[in-house]
Amino acid sequence: MLWEEQGKQIMIKTPSNFSFKHNLEYLSRSTNECLFHIYENKVRKAIPVGEFTTLVEISERDNLVLIVEFLGNTRPAYKSAREQVVTYVMDWFDLKTDLKPFYELAKKDSVLQQAVKNFNGLRIMGIPDLFEAIAWGVLGQQINLTYAYTLKRRLVETFGRSIELEGHQYWLFPTPNDIAKLTVEDLADLKMTVKKCEYLIDVAKLIQLGFLTKEMLLETNDVKEAEKMLTKIRGIGPWTANYVLMRCLRYPSAFPIDDVGLHNAIKHVTGSEQKPLKEEILQLAQPWNGWEAYATFYLWRFLY
């Protein structure tokens, strides 16, 4: 059984190659994160279930089990709603992916072998909500990560909703409905480019009207087809598309090859004087076939 309820707690069994510690380290990489709080090796996060908002605290027991506890009065009365929370947590931590094949290839790969040794058990921490994933990709275009987090906080705290517990606010990312009704002028105080404002509103409208869904992208069952669907949308280029396919749709062969962080990580690992050319990356990545997303995520880990 993957999960069970014991009293008011939910126990989720984790795979053998899972490290809560390494995943928390990834989640802790910015002090300006606004969508969850980490303290004492636990993470607290608000998770929407329909119109209802739950607040969970996730911790680990004996390296084998994640404990999910509902805080305040936010435990859903219906089991089906609690199942939605479990699905979200399992998706967030990517608990269903079997990493054994990736580790086998990585151990023999000169670029990846140190990463899998140092960070064994790290998972691609996901962004289960499609609009949030695309918005984060758009916000991060052509700016540094620090400023991207600042923009995200402004967007979330202006247009998202929150619940409060013990003096802390726990925010939910704005929904497509929240953003679709806005104008570029409404977003002016966020201090991001007019183009980014337009892209966010356009994507929100597409999702709100049902012209873009997670299911549509998954039904292609093909990373290149899904990438084409996304890059037809104004403001989504190959980098943003592959970032979304990697962190939201869980395509293991998604490959944001133009990512500056990836280039810097390869430069670091290979000890090169300069960043690799795209042709060089394609050459290095040949053995990663089918696992490009995980290879990228593990290499990024050297940067924080």
Short mmCIF file of C-alpha atoms in Angstrom, two decimals:
data_model
loop_
_atom_site.label_atom_id
_atom_site.label_comp_id
_atom_site.label_asym_id
_atom_site.label_seq_id
_atom_site.Cartn_x
_atom_site.Cartn_y
_atom_site.Cartn_z
CA MET A 1 0.00 0.00 0.00
CA LEU A 2 1.42 3.38 -1.03
CA TRP A 3 -0.37 5.31 1.72
CA GLU A 4 -2.66 4.83 4.68
CA GLU A 5 -4.34 6.86 7.38
CA GLN A 6 -3.33 6.38 10.99
CA GLY A 7 -5.56 8.47 13.21
CA LYS A 8 -5.41 12.01 11.85
CA GLN A 9 -2.09 11.47 10.07
CA ILE A 10 -1.48 10.18 6.56
CA MET A 11 1.53 7.92 6.00
CA ILE A 12 2.99 7.84 2.48
CA LYS A 13 5.53 5.12 1.73
CA THR A 14 8.59 6.47 -0.09
CA PRO A 15 10.77 4.60 -2.62
CA SER A 16 14.12 3.24 -1.42
CA ASN A 17 16.02 5.84 -3.47
CA PHE A 18 14.37 8.87 -1.89
CA SER A 19 15.98 11.47 0.35
CA PHE A 20 13.70 13.88 2.18
CA LYS A 21 16.83 15.78 3.28
CA HIS A 22 18.07 16.44 -0.28
CA ASN A 23 14.60 17.48 -1.41
CA LEU A 24 14.22 19.90 1.50
CA GLU A 25 17.63 21.36 0.60
CA TYR A 26 16.30 22.02 -2.90
CA LEU A 27 13.14 23.62 -1.51
CA SER A 28 15.30 25.78 0.81
CA ARG A 29 17.38 27.31 -1.99
CA SER A 30 15.62 30.69 -1.78
CA THR A 31 14.87 32.65 1.39
CA ASN A 32 12.18 34.51 -0.56
CA GLU A 33 9.92 31.53 -1.28
CA CYS A 34 6.29 32.43 -0.59
CA LEU A 35 4.36 29.20 -1.25
CA PHE A 36 5.63 27.08 1.65
CA HIS A 37 7.52 27.36 4.95
CA ILE A 38 10.37 25.08 6.03
CA TYR A 39 11.51 24.70 9.62
CA GLU A 40 12.89 21.89 11.81
CA ASN A 41 13.11 19.51 8.83
CA LYS A 42 9.41 19.91 8.06
CA VAL A 43 7.60 21.73 5.29
CA ARG A 44 4.22 23.42 5.62
CA LYS A 45 2.14 24.17 2.56
CA ALA A 46 -1.39 25.23 1.69
CA ILE A 47 -2.95 22.88 -0.88
CA PRO A 48 -6.23 23.67 -2.65
CA VAL A 49 -8.90 20.98 -2.84
CA GLY A 50 -11.64 22.46 -5.01
CA GLU A 51 -12.81 25.62 -3.25
CA PHE A 52 -11.45 24.39 0.09
CA THR A 53 -7.89 25.08 1.27
CA THR A 54 -6.01 22.57 3.40
CA LEU A 55 -2.81 23.30 5.30
CA VAL A 56 -0.43 20.38 5.67
CA GLU A 57 2.81 19.76 7.49
CA ILE A 58 5.04 17.15 5.85
CA SER A 59 7.80 15.41 7.78
CA GLU A 60 9.74 12.17 7.53
CA ARG A 61 9.85 9.05 9.66
CA ASP A 62 12.72 6.52 9.48
CA ASN A 63 13.73 7.42 5.90
CA LEU A 64 10.82 5.31 4.65
CA VAL A 65 7.64 7.25 5.27
CA LEU A 66 6.38 10.80 4.76
CA ILE A 67 3.93 11.92 7.44
CA VAL A 68 1.25 14.36 6.29
CA GLU A 69 -0.59 16.16 9.06
CA PHE A 70 -3.46 18.61 8.57
CA LEU A 71 -3.07 21.77 10.62
CA GLY A 72 -5.74 23.95 12.20
CA ASN A 73 -9.24 22.99 11.11
CA THR A 74 -8.21 22.16 7.55
CA ARG A 75 -8.54 18.36 7.49
CA PRO A 76 -11.08 17.53 4.75
CA ALA A 77 -14.03 15.53 6.02
CA TYR A 78 -14.23 13.36 2.90
CA LYS A 79 -11.69 10.67 2.11
CA SER A 80 -11.82 11.57 -1.61
CA ALA A 81 -10.59 15.08 -0.73
CA ARG A 82 -7.79 13.67 1.43
CA GLU A 83 -6.84 11.43 -1.51
CA GLN A 84 -6.43 14.57 -3.64
CA VAL A 85 -3.96 15.92 -1.06
CA VAL A 86 -2.01 12.64 -1.16
CA THR A 87 -1.93 12.78 -4.97
CA TYR A 88 -0.60 16.35 -4.79
CA VAL A 89 2.14 15.45 -2.29
CA MET A 90 3.20 12.37 -4.28
CA ASP A 91 3.35 14.43 -7.45
CA TRP A 92 5.22 17.29 -5.74
CA PHE A 93 7.93 14.90 -4.51
CA ASP A 94 7.78 12.73 -7.67
CA LEU A 95 7.37 9.56 -5.60
CA LYS A 96 6.11 7.36 -8.44
CA THR A 97 9.22 7.55 -10.63
CA ASP A 98 11.58 4.60 -10.46
CA LEU A 99 15.06 6.15 -10.50
CA LYS A 100 17.02 2.89 -10.74
CA PRO A 101 17.52 3.10 -14.55
CA PHE A 102 18.68 6.73 -14.23
CA TYR A 103 21.18 5.84 -11.49
CA GLU A 104 22.52 2.94 -13.54
CA LEU A 105 23.32 5.16 -16.52
CA ALA A 106 24.53 8.06 -14.35
CA LYS A 107 27.08 5.92 -12.48
CA LYS A 108 28.85 5.26 -15.80
CA ASP A 109 28.60 8.85 -17.01
CA SER A 110 31.55 11.17 -16.36
CA VAL A 111 29.32 14.27 -16.15
CA LEU A 112 26.62 12.79 -13.89
CA GLN A 113 28.43 10.30 -11.65
CA GLN A 114 29.46 12.83 -8.99
CA ALA A 115 25.99 14.38 -8.90
CA VAL A 116 24.19 11.09 -8.25
CA LYS A 117 26.77 10.17 -5.63
CA ASN A 118 26.46 13.50 -3.79
CA PHE A 119 22.70 13.94 -4.07
CA ASN A 120 21.35 10.39 -4.12
CA GLY A 121 17.60 10.42 -3.44
CA LEU A 122 16.99 13.89 -4.89
CA ARG A 123 13.77 14.07 -6.90
CA ILE A 124 12.56 16.59 -9.44
CA MET A 125 10.45 18.68 -7.08
CA GLY A 126 7.38 19.34 -9.15
CA ILE A 127 4.89 22.11 -9.76
CA PRO A 128 1.67 20.08 -10.03
CA ASP A 129 -0.50 23.01 -11.19
CA LEU A 130 -0.11 23.80 -14.91
CA PHE A 131 -0.81 27.53 -14.65
CA GLU A 132 1.66 27.95 -11.79
CA ALA A 133 4.32 26.02 -13.73
CA ILE A 134 3.91 28.12 -16.88
CA ALA A 135 3.72 31.37 -14.89
CA TRP A 136 6.94 30.50 -13.03
CA GLY A 137 8.61 29.73 -16.36
CA VAL A 138 7.46 33.06 -17.83
CA LEU A 139 8.46 35.04 -14.72
CA GLY A 140 11.95 33.55 -14.86
CA GLN A 141 12.64 34.44 -18.48
CA GLN A 142 15.84 36.50 -18.97
CA ILE A 143 16.24 37.51 -15.32
CA ASN A 144 18.17 36.05 -12.41
CA LEU A 145 16.54 33.63 -9.99
CA THR A 146 16.56 36.11 -7.09
CA TYR A 147 14.46 38.64 -9.02
CA ALA A 148 12.17 35.86 -10.31
CA TYR A 149 11.33 34.98 -6.69
CA THR A 150 10.62 38.67 -5.98
CA LEU A 151 8.21 38.83 -8.94
CA LYS A 152 6.52 35.61 -7.82
CA ARG A 153 6.00 36.94 -4.30
CA ARG A 154 4.46 40.18 -5.64
CA LEU A 155 2.12 38.23 -7.94
CA VAL A 156 1.09 35.74 -5.24
CA GLU A 157 0.58 38.29 -2.45
CA THR A 158 -1.38 40.65 -4.73
CA PHE A 159 -3.65 38.18 -6.52
CA GLY A 160 -3.46 34.88 -4.60
CA ARG A 161 -5.35 33.89 -1.47
CA SER A 162 -4.02 32.72 1.86
CA ILE A 163 -4.91 31.14 5.16
CA GLU A 164 -3.36 32.08 8.48
CA LEU A 165 -2.13 29.89 11.31
CA GLU A 166 -0.12 30.90 14.37
CA GLY A 167 0.73 34.29 12.88
CA HIS A 168 1.96 32.86 9.56
CA GLN A 169 0.25 33.35 6.21
CA TYR A 170 0.25 30.40 3.84
CA TRP A 171 -0.34 31.48 0.25
CA LEU A 172 -1.91 29.78 -2.74
CA PHE A 173 -0.79 30.67 -6.26
CA PRO A 174 -3.37 32.74 -8.15
CA THR A 175 -5.72 30.67 -10.32
CA PRO A 176 -6.21 31.24 -14.07
CA ASN A 177 -9.60 32.78 -13.18
CA ASP A 178 -7.84 35.29 -10.89
CA ILE A 179 -5.49 36.44 -13.66
CA ALA A 180 -7.65 36.06 -16.81
CA LYS A 181 -9.91 38.94 -15.78
CA LEU A 182 -7.01 41.39 -15.32
CA THR A 183 -5.47 43.95 -17.65
CA VAL A 184 -1.80 44.76 -18.14
CA GLU A 185 -2.43 47.92 -16.08
CA ASP A 186 -3.67 45.79 -13.17
CA LEU A 187 -0.27 44.06 -13.12
CA ALA A 188 1.78 47.27 -13.42
CA ASP A 189 2.71 47.40 -9.71
CA LEU A 190 4.47 44.03 -9.97
CA LYS A 191 7.22 45.81 -11.99
CA MET A 192 7.62 43.19 -14.69
CA THR A 193 7.72 43.77 -18.43
CA VAL A 194 4.51 44.52 -20.34
CA LYS A 195 5.19 41.43 -22.48
CA LYS A 196 5.32 39.13 -19.43
CA CYS A 197 2.06 40.63 -18.16
CA GLU A 198 0.45 39.94 -21.55
CA TYR A 199 1.78 36.37 -21.62
CA LEU A 200 0.43 35.60 -18.14
CA ILE A 201 -3.03 36.96 -18.95
CA ASP A 202 -3.11 35.12 -22.31
CA VAL A 203 -2.17 31.76 -20.72
CA ALA A 204 -4.68 32.28 -17.91
CA LYS A 205 -7.43 32.85 -20.50
CA LEU A 206 -6.46 29.74 -22.50
CA ILE A 207 -6.63 27.57 -19.38
CA GLN A 208 -9.82 29.23 -18.10
CA LEU A 209 -11.56 28.58 -21.44
CA GLY A 210 -10.38 24.97 -21.55
CA PHE A 211 -8.13 25.41 -24.59
CA LEU A 212 -5.08 24.27 -22.62
CA THR A 213 -5.10 21.55 -19.97
CA LYS A 214 -2.63 19.22 -18.34
CA GLU A 215 -4.59 16.28 -19.77
CA MET A 216 -4.19 17.57 -23.37
CA LEU A 217 -0.42 17.77 -22.96
CA LEU A 218 -0.22 14.32 -21.36
CA GLU A 219 -2.47 12.73 -23.98
CA THR A 220 0.10 13.48 -26.69
CA ASN A 221 2.30 10.89 -24.91
CA ASP A 222 5.16 12.47 -26.81
CA VAL A 223 7.50 15.12 -25.44
CA LYS A 224 8.07 16.75 -28.86
CA GLU A 225 4.34 16.97 -29.60
CA ALA A 226 3.67 18.43 -26.14
CA GLU A 227 6.51 20.92 -26.67
CA LYS A 228 4.96 21.98 -30.00
CA MET A 229 1.59 22.55 -28.33
CA LEU A 230 3.20 24.82 -25.74
CA THR A 231 5.50 26.76 -28.09
CA LYS A 232 2.50 27.74 -30.25
CA ILE A 233 1.44 29.91 -27.30
CA ARG A 234 2.80 33.47 -27.36
CA GLY A 235 5.53 33.91 -24.75
CA ILE A 236 6.41 30.22 -24.45
CA GLY A 237 9.67 29.31 -26.18
CA PRO A 238 11.52 25.97 -26.10
CA TRP A 239 13.15 26.71 -22.71
CA THR A 240 9.86 27.53 -20.94
CA ALA A 241 8.07 24.64 -22.65
CA ASN A 242 10.67 22.08 -21.56
CA TYR A 243 10.79 23.53 -18.05
CA VAL A 244 7.01 22.99 -17.77
CA LEU A 245 7.21 19.52 -19.34
CA MET A 246 9.90 18.60 -16.83
CA ARG A 247 8.43 19.98 -13.61
CA CYS A 248 4.68 19.76 -14.20
CA LEU A 249 4.03 17.10 -16.85
CA ARG A 250 6.86 14.83 -15.66
CA TYR A 251 8.22 14.00 -19.12
CA PRO A 252 11.59 12.40 -18.26
CA SER A 253 13.05 13.35 -21.66
CA ALA A 254 12.15 17.06 -21.39
CA PHE A 255 15.39 18.94 -21.89
CA PRO A 256 15.76 22.71 -21.36
CA ILE A 257 19.05 22.63 -23.27
CA ASP A 258 19.32 26.44 -23.52
CA ASP A 259 19.25 26.84 -19.74
CA VAL A 260 22.10 29.04 -18.46
CA GLY A 261 22.21 27.14 -15.17
CA LEU A 262 22.69 23.87 -17.03
CA HIS A 263 25.57 25.41 -19.00
CA ASN A 264 27.20 26.69 -15.81
CA ALA A 265 26.79 23.31 -14.10
CA ILE A 266 28.40 21.44 -17.02
CA LYS A 267 31.24 23.97 -17.03
CA HIS A 268 31.71 23.36 -13.29
CA VAL A 269 31.65 19.55 -13.55
CA THR A 270 33.95 19.33 -16.57
CA GLY A 271 36.37 21.96 -15.22
CA SER A 272 36.15 23.82 -18.53
CA GLU A 273 37.24 27.44 -18.92
CA GLN A 274 34.12 28.31 -20.88
CA LYS A 275 30.49 27.30 -21.12
CA PRO A 276 29.75 24.42 -23.51
CA LEU A 277 28.31 25.01 -26.97
CA LYS A 278 24.90 23.52 -27.77
CA GLU A 279 26.54 20.90 -30.01
CA GLU A 280 28.83 19.87 -27.15
CA ILE A 281 25.85 19.52 -24.78
CA LEU A 282 24.01 17.35 -27.31
CA GLN A 283 27.10 15.16 -27.54
CA LEU A 284 27.44 14.88 -23.75
CA ALA A 285 23.72 14.18 -23.41
CA GLN A 286 23.56 11.24 -25.81
CA PRO A 287 23.87 8.66 -22.97
CA TRP A 288 21.12 10.46 -21.03
CA ASN A 289 18.49 9.54 -23.60
CA GLY A 290 15.08 9.30 -21.88
CA TRP A 291 16.43 10.84 -18.65
CA GLU A 292 17.42 14.35 -19.78
CA ALA A 293 15.10 16.00 -17.24
CA TYR A 294 16.71 14.21 -14.30
CA ALA A 295 20.21 14.77 -15.65
CA THR A 296 19.46 18.51 -15.83
CA PHE A 297 17.93 18.64 -12.35
CA TYR A 298 20.89 16.83 -10.78
CA LEU A 299 23.39 19.10 -12.52
CA TRP A 300 21.50 22.19 -11.33
CA ARG A 301 22.06 20.92 -7.80
CA PHE A 302 25.74 21.92 -8.03
CA LEU A 303 24.68 25.58 -8.30
CA TYR A 304 23.11 26.02 -4.83
#
